[in-house]
Amino acid sequence: MHILVLVDIHQSEEKWVQLVGVVIDKRPELVLIAGYLFPKTKGTLAQISYLPYIRKCARSIKQVGTETVLILGNDDNQLLVAEMMQGDGVY
């Protein structure tokens, strides 16, 4: 089984774009992002407003056929778990 594991993406759209590119190229069976998904600064509202971008990237990964597991870090607002689990089944 091919697994891609990474941490500390934070708000770097460049890192998210690179991740999607690697998934398209290498086609791992699983992507595990272990923490720090959201912006570290500017509080909860910044994290909430960043969630649609994470969903967009997760959809792109899912379209390749790769499963994604997201684990929030201590800087990621735990209240977003419920929001992440709603929607199109990406989470």
JSON list of N, CA, C and O in Angstrom, two decimals, residues 21-55:
[
{"chain": "A", "resi": 21, "resn": "GLY", "atom": "N", "xyz": [-0.88, 17.77, -6.87]},
{"chain": "A", "resi": 21, "resn": "GLY", "atom": "CA", "xyz": [-0.04, 17.36, -7.99]},
{"chain": "A", "resi": 21, "resn": "GLY", "atom": "C", "xyz": [0.68, 16.05, -7.74]},
{"chain": "A", "resi": 21, "resn": "GLY", "atom": "O", "xyz": [0.75, 15.18, -8.63]},
{"chain": "A", "resi": 22, "resn": "VAL", "atom": "N", "xyz": [1.20, 15.87, -6.54]},
{"chain": "A", "resi": 22, "resn": "VAL", "atom": "CA", "xyz": [1.89, 14.62, -6.20]},
{"chain": "A", "resi": 22, "resn": "VAL", "atom": "C", "xyz": [0.90, 13.46, -6.19]},
{"chain": "A", "resi": 22, "resn": "VAL", "atom": "O", "xyz": [1.21, 12.37, -6.68]},
{"chain": "A", "resi": 23, "resn": "VAL", "atom": "N", "xyz": [-0.30, 13.69, -5.67]},
{"chain": "A", "resi": 23, "resn": "VAL", "atom": "CA", "xyz": [-1.31, 12.64, -5.66]},
{"chain": "A", "resi": 23, "resn": "VAL", "atom": "C", "xyz": [-1.69, 12.23, -7.09]},
{"chain": "A", "resi": 23, "resn": "VAL", "atom": "O", "xyz": [-1.79, 11.05, -7.40]},
{"chain": "A", "resi": 24, "resn": "ILE", "atom": "N", "xyz": [-1.86, 13.21, -7.96]},
{"chain": "A", "resi": 24, "resn": "ILE", "atom": "CA", "xyz": [-2.19, 12.90, -9.36]},
{"chain": "A", "resi": 24, "resn": "ILE", "atom": "C", "xyz": [-1.06, 12.12, -10.02]},
{"chain": "A", "resi": 24, "resn": "ILE", "atom": "O", "xyz": [-1.29, 11.16, -10.75]},
{"chain": "A", "resi": 25, "resn": "ASP", "atom": "N", "xyz": [0.17, 12.51, -9.72]},
{"chain": "A", "resi": 25, "resn": "ASP", "atom": "CA", "xyz": [1.34, 11.87, -10.33]},
{"chain": "A", "resi": 25, "resn": "ASP", "atom": "C", "xyz": [1.62, 10.48, -9.75]},
{"chain": "A", "resi": 25, "resn": "ASP", "atom": "O", "xyz": [1.84, 9.52, -10.49]},
{"chain": "A", "resi": 26, "resn": "LYS", "atom": "N", "xyz": [1.60, 10.35, -8.44]},
{"chain": "A", "resi": 26, "resn": "LYS", "atom": "CA", "xyz": [2.02, 9.11, -7.77]},
{"chain": "A", "resi": 26, "resn": "LYS", "atom": "C", "xyz": [0.87, 8.17, -7.42]},
{"chain": "A", "resi": 26, "resn": "LYS", "atom": "O", "xyz": [1.09, 6.98, -7.19]},
{"chain": "A", "resi": 27, "resn": "ARG", "atom": "N", "xyz": [-0.34, 8.69, -7.33]},
{"chain": "A", "resi": 27, "resn": "ARG", "atom": "CA", "xyz": [-1.55, 7.92, -7.05]},
{"chain": "A", "resi": 27, "resn": "ARG", "atom": "C", "xyz": [-1.43, 7.01, -5.82]},
{"chain": "A", "resi": 27, "resn": "ARG", "atom": "O", "xyz": [-1.64, 5.80, -5.91]},
{"chain": "A", "resi": 28, "resn": "PRO", "atom": "N", "xyz": [-1.14, 7.60, -4.66]},
{"chain": "A", "resi": 28, "resn": "PRO", "atom": "CA", "xyz": [-1.12, 6.78, -3.45]},
{"chain": "A", "resi": 28, "resn": "PRO", "atom": "C", "xyz": [-2.54, 6.33, -3.10]},
{"chain": "A", "resi": 28, "resn": "PRO", "atom": "O", "xyz": [-3.51, 6.93, -3.55]},
{"chain": "A", "resi": 29, "resn": "GLU", "atom": "N", "xyz": [-2.62, 5.29, -2.32]},
{"chain": "A", "resi": 29, "resn": "GLU", "atom": "CA", "xyz": [-3.94, 4.82, -1.91]},
{"chain": "A", "resi": 29, "resn": "GLU", "atom": "C", "xyz": [-4.51, 5.64, -0.76]},
{"chain": "A", "resi": 29, "resn": "GLU", "atom": "O", "xyz": [-5.73, 5.70, -0.58]},
{"chain": "A", "resi": 30, "resn": "LEU", "atom": "N", "xyz": [-3.62, 6.27, 0.01]},
{"chain": "A", "resi": 30, "resn": "LEU", "atom": "CA", "xyz": [-4.04, 7.03, 1.17]},
{"chain": "A", "resi": 30, "resn": "LEU", "atom": "C", "xyz": [-3.15, 8.26, 1.34]},
{"chain": "A", "resi": 30, "resn": "LEU", "atom": "O", "xyz": [-1.93, 8.17, 1.18]},
{"chain": "A", "resi": 31, "resn": "VAL", "atom": "N", "xyz": [-3.78, 9.38, 1.65]},
{"chain": "A", "resi": 31, "resn": "VAL", "atom": "CA", "xyz": [-3.06, 10.59, 2.06]},
{"chain": "A", "resi": 31, "resn": "VAL", "atom": "C", "xyz": [-3.46, 10.85, 3.50]},
{"chain": "A", "resi": 31, "resn": "VAL", "atom": "O", "xyz": [-4.64, 10.94, 3.82]},
{"chain": "A", "resi": 32, "resn": "LEU", "atom": "N", "xyz": [-2.46, 10.96, 4.37]},
{"chain": "A", "resi": 32, "resn": "LEU", "atom": "CA", "xyz": [-2.69, 11.27, 5.79]},
{"chain": "A", "resi": 32, "resn": "LEU", "atom": "C", "xyz": [-2.03, 12.60, 6.09]},
{"chain": "A", "resi": 32, "resn": "LEU", "atom": "O", "xyz": [-0.82, 12.75, 5.93]},
{"chain": "A", "resi": 33, "resn": "ILE", "atom": "N", "xyz": [-2.84, 13.57, 6.47]},
{"chain": "A", "resi": 33, "resn": "ILE", "atom": "CA", "xyz": [-2.32, 14.88, 6.85]},
{"chain": "A", "resi": 33, "resn": "ILE", "atom": "C", "xyz": [-2.49, 14.98, 8.35]},
{"chain": "A", "resi": 33, "resn": "ILE", "atom": "O", "xyz": [-3.61, 15.09, 8.86]},
{"chain": "A", "resi": 34, "resn": "ALA", "atom": "N", "xyz": [-1.38, 14.92, 9.07]},
{"chain": "A", "resi": 34, "resn": "ALA", "atom": "CA", "xyz": [-1.39, 14.83, 10.53]},
{"chain": "A", "resi": 34, "resn": "ALA", "atom": "C", "xyz": [-1.19, 16.21, 11.14]},
{"chain": "A", "resi": 34, "resn": "ALA", "atom": "O", "xyz": [-0.11, 16.57, 11.60]},
{"chain": "A", "resi": 35, "resn": "GLY", "atom": "N", "xyz": [-2.22, 16.98, 11.12]},
{"chain": "A", "resi": 35, "resn": "GLY", "atom": "CA", "xyz": [-2.25, 18.23, 11.86]},
{"chain": "A", "resi": 35, "resn": "GLY", "atom": "C", "xyz": [-1.85, 19.47, 11.10]},
{"chain": "A", "resi": 35, "resn": "GLY", "atom": "O", "xyz": [-1.17, 19.43, 10.09]},
{"chain": "A", "resi": 36, "resn": "TYR", "atom": "N", "xyz": [-2.31, 20.57, 11.66]},
{"chain": "A", "resi": 36, "resn": "TYR", "atom": "CA", "xyz": [-2.02, 21.92, 11.18]},
{"chain": "A", "resi": 36, "resn": "TYR", "atom": "C", "xyz": [-2.48, 22.12, 9.74]},
{"chain": "A", "resi": 36, "resn": "TYR", "atom": "O", "xyz": [-1.72, 22.36, 8.83]},
{"chain": "A", "resi": 37, "resn": "LEU", "atom": "N", "xyz": [-3.79, 22.04, 9.58]},
{"chain": "A", "resi": 37, "resn": "LEU", "atom": "CA", "xyz": [-4.41, 22.22, 8.27]},
{"chain": "A", "resi": 37, "resn": "LEU", "atom": "C", "xyz": [-4.77, 23.67, 7.99]},
{"chain": "A", "resi": 37, "resn": "LEU", "atom": "O", "xyz": [-4.78, 24.10, 6.85]},
{"chain": "A", "resi": 38, "resn": "PHE", "atom": "N", "xyz": [-5.10, 24.40, 9.03]},
{"chain": "A", "resi": 38, "resn": "PHE", "atom": "CA", "xyz": [-5.68, 25.73, 8.89]},
{"chain": "A", "resi": 38, "resn": "PHE", "atom": "C", "xyz": [-4.69, 26.84, 9.23]},
{"chain": "A", "resi": 38, "resn": "PHE", "atom": "O", "xyz": [-3.65, 26.58, 9.81]},
{"chain": "A", "resi": 39, "resn": "PRO", "atom": "N", "xyz": [-5.04, 28.08, 8.88]},
{"chain": "A", "resi": 39, "resn": "PRO", "atom": "CA", "xyz": [-4.19, 29.21, 9.23]},
{"chain": "A", "resi": 39, "resn": "PRO", "atom": "C", "xyz": [-3.94, 29.25, 10.74]},
{"chain": "A", "resi": 39, "resn": "PRO", "atom": "O", "xyz": [-4.85, 29.02, 11.54]},
{"chain": "A", "resi": 40, "resn": "LYS", "atom": "N", "xyz": [-2.72, 29.54, 11.10]},
{"chain": "A", "resi": 40, "resn": "LYS", "atom": "CA", "xyz": [-2.35, 29.57, 12.51]},
{"chain": "A", "resi": 40, "resn": "LYS", "atom": "C", "xyz": [-2.73, 30.90, 13.17]},
{"chain": "A", "resi": 40, "resn": "LYS", "atom": "O", "xyz": [-3.00, 30.96, 14.35]},
{"chain": "A", "resi": 41, "resn": "THR", "atom": "N", "xyz": [-2.77, 31.95, 12.39]},
{"chain": "A", "resi": 41, "resn": "THR", "atom": "CA", "xyz": [-3.07, 33.27, 12.94]},
{"chain": "A", "resi": 41, "resn": "THR", "atom": "C", "xyz": [-4.44, 33.74, 12.48]},
{"chain": "A", "resi": 41, "resn": "THR", "atom": "O", "xyz": [-5.05, 33.14, 11.61]},
{"chain": "A", "resi": 42, "resn": "LYS", "atom": "N", "xyz": [-4.91, 34.80, 13.05]},
{"chain": "A", "resi": 42, "resn": "LYS", "atom": "CA", "xyz": [-6.17, 35.46, 12.71]},
{"chain": "A", "resi": 42, "resn": "LYS", "atom": "C", "xyz": [-7.41, 34.73, 13.21]},
{"chain": "A", "resi": 42, "resn": "LYS", "atom": "O", "xyz": [-8.52, 35.03, 12.80]},
{"chain": "A", "resi": 43, "resn": "GLY", "atom": "N", "xyz": [-7.26, 33.72, 14.04]},
{"chain": "A", "resi": 43, "resn": "GLY", "atom": "CA", "xyz": [-8.37, 33.13, 14.77]},
{"chain": "A", "resi": 43, "resn": "GLY", "atom": "C", "xyz": [-9.30, 32.22, 14.02]},
{"chain": "A", "resi": 43, "resn": "GLY", "atom": "O", "xyz": [-9.06, 31.81, 12.88]},
{"chain": "A", "resi": 44, "resn": "THR", "atom": "N", "xyz": [-10.40, 31.93, 14.69]},
{"chain": "A", "resi": 44, "resn": "THR", "atom": "CA", "xyz": [-11.39, 30.96, 14.22]},
{"chain": "A", "resi": 44, "resn": "THR", "atom": "C", "xyz": [-12.02, 31.38, 12.90]},
{"chain": "A", "resi": 44, "resn": "THR", "atom": "O", "xyz": [-12.24, 30.54, 12.02]},
{"chain": "A", "resi": 45, "resn": "LEU", "atom": "N", "xyz": [-12.33, 32.64, 12.73]},
{"chain": "A", "resi": 45, "resn": "LEU", "atom": "CA", "xyz": [-12.97, 33.08, 11.47]},
{"chain": "A", "resi": 45, "resn": "LEU", "atom": "C", "xyz": [-12.07, 32.82, 10.27]},
{"chain": "A", "resi": 45, "resn": "LEU", "atom": "O", "xyz": [-12.56, 32.43, 9.20]},
{"chain": "A", "resi": 46, "resn": "ALA", "atom": "N", "xyz": [-10.78, 33.01, 10.42]},
{"chain": "A", "resi": 46, "resn": "ALA", "atom": "CA", "xyz": [-9.86, 32.72, 9.32]},
{"chain": "A", "resi": 46, "resn": "ALA", "atom": "C", "xyz": [-9.85, 31.23, 9.01]},
{"chain": "A", "resi": 46, "resn": "ALA", "atom": "O", "xyz": [-9.80, 30.83, 7.84]},
{"chain": "A", "resi": 47, "resn": "GLN", "atom": "N", "xyz": [-9.94, 30.42, 10.05]},
{"chain": "A", "resi": 47, "resn": "GLN", "atom": "CA", "xyz": [-9.95, 28.97, 9.82]},
{"chain": "A", "resi": 47, "resn": "GLN", "atom": "C", "xyz": [-11.26, 28.54, 9.14]},
{"chain": "A", "resi": 47, "resn": "GLN", "atom": "O", "xyz": [-11.24, 27.73, 8.22]},
{"chain": "A", "resi": 48, "resn": "ILE", "atom": "N", "xyz": [-12.37, 29.09, 9.58]},
{"chain": "A", "resi": 48, "resn": "ILE", "atom": "CA", "xyz": [-13.65, 28.77, 8.96]},
{"chain": "A", "resi": 48, "resn": "ILE", "atom": "C", "xyz": [-13.67, 29.19, 7.49]},
{"chain": "A", "resi": 48, "resn": "ILE", "atom": "O", "xyz": [-14.12, 28.45, 6.62]},
{"chain": "A", "resi": 49, "resn": "SER", "atom": "N", "xyz": [-13.13, 30.36, 7.20]},
{"chain": "A", "resi": 49, "resn": "SER", "atom": "CA", "xyz": [-13.14, 30.83, 5.81]},
{"chain": "A", "resi": 49, "resn": "SER", "atom": "C", "xyz": [-12.18, 30.04, 4.93]},
{"chain": "A", "resi": 49, "resn": "SER", "atom": "O", "xyz": [-12.32, 30.06, 3.71]},
{"chain": "A", "resi": 50, "resn": "TYR", "atom": "N", "xyz": [-11.23, 29.33, 5.53]},
{"chain": "A", "resi": 50, "resn": "TYR", "atom": "CA", "xyz": [-10.27, 28.54, 4.75]},
{"chain": "A", "resi": 50, "resn": "TYR", "atom": "C", "xyz": [-10.80, 27.13, 4.45]},
{"chain": "A", "resi": 50, "resn": "TYR", "atom": "O", "xyz": [-10.30, 26.46, 3.55]},
{"chain": "A", "resi": 51, "resn": "LEU", "atom": "N", "xyz": [-11.82, 26.71, 5.17]},
{"chain": "A", "resi": 51, "resn": "LEU", "atom": "CA", "xyz": [-12.37, 25.37, 4.99]},
{"chain": "A", "resi": 51, "resn": "LEU", "atom": "C", "xyz": [-12.81, 25.07, 3.56]},
{"chain": "A", "resi": 51, "resn": "LEU", "atom": "O", "xyz": [-12.53, 23.98, 3.06]},
{"chain": "A", "resi": 52, "resn": "PRO", "atom": "N", "xyz": [-13.46, 25.97, 2.83]},
{"chain": "A", "resi": 52, "resn": "PRO", "atom": "CA", "xyz": [-13.82, 25.66, 1.44]},
{"chain": "A", "resi": 52, "resn": "PRO", "atom": "C", "xyz": [-12.61, 25.34, 0.55]},
{"chain": "A", "resi": 52, "resn": "PRO", "atom": "O", "xyz": [-12.71, 24.49, -0.34]},
{"chain": "A", "resi": 53, "resn": "TYR", "atom": "N", "xyz": [-11.48, 25.98, 0.81]},
{"chain": "A", "resi": 53, "resn": "TYR", "atom": "CA", "xyz": [-10.28, 25.68, 0.01]},
{"chain": "A", "resi": 53, "resn": "TYR", "atom": "C", "xyz": [-9.79, 24.25, 0.30]},
{"chain": "A", "resi": 53, "resn": "TYR", "atom": "O", "xyz": [-9.43, 23.52, -0.62]},
{"chain": "A", "resi": 54, "resn": "ILE", "atom": "N", "xyz": [-9.81, 23.87, 1.58]},
{"chain": "A", "resi": 54, "resn": "ILE", "atom": "CA", "xyz": [-9.40, 22.51, 1.93]},
{"chain": "A", "resi": 54, "resn": "ILE", "atom": "C", "xyz": [-10.35, 21.50, 1.29]},
{"chain": "A", "resi": 54, "resn": "ILE", "atom": "O", "xyz": [-9.93, 20.47, 0.76]},
{"chain": "A", "resi": 55, "resn": "ARG", "atom": "N", "xyz": [-11.65, 21.80, 1.31]},
{"chain": "A", "resi": 55, "resn": "ARG", "atom": "CA", "xyz": [-12.62, 20.91, 0.66]},
{"chain": "A", "resi": 55, "resn": "ARG", "atom": "C", "xyz": [-12.34, 20.76, -0.83]},
{"chain": "A", "resi": 55, "resn": "ARG", "atom": "O", "xyz": [-12.44, 19.67, -1.40]}
]
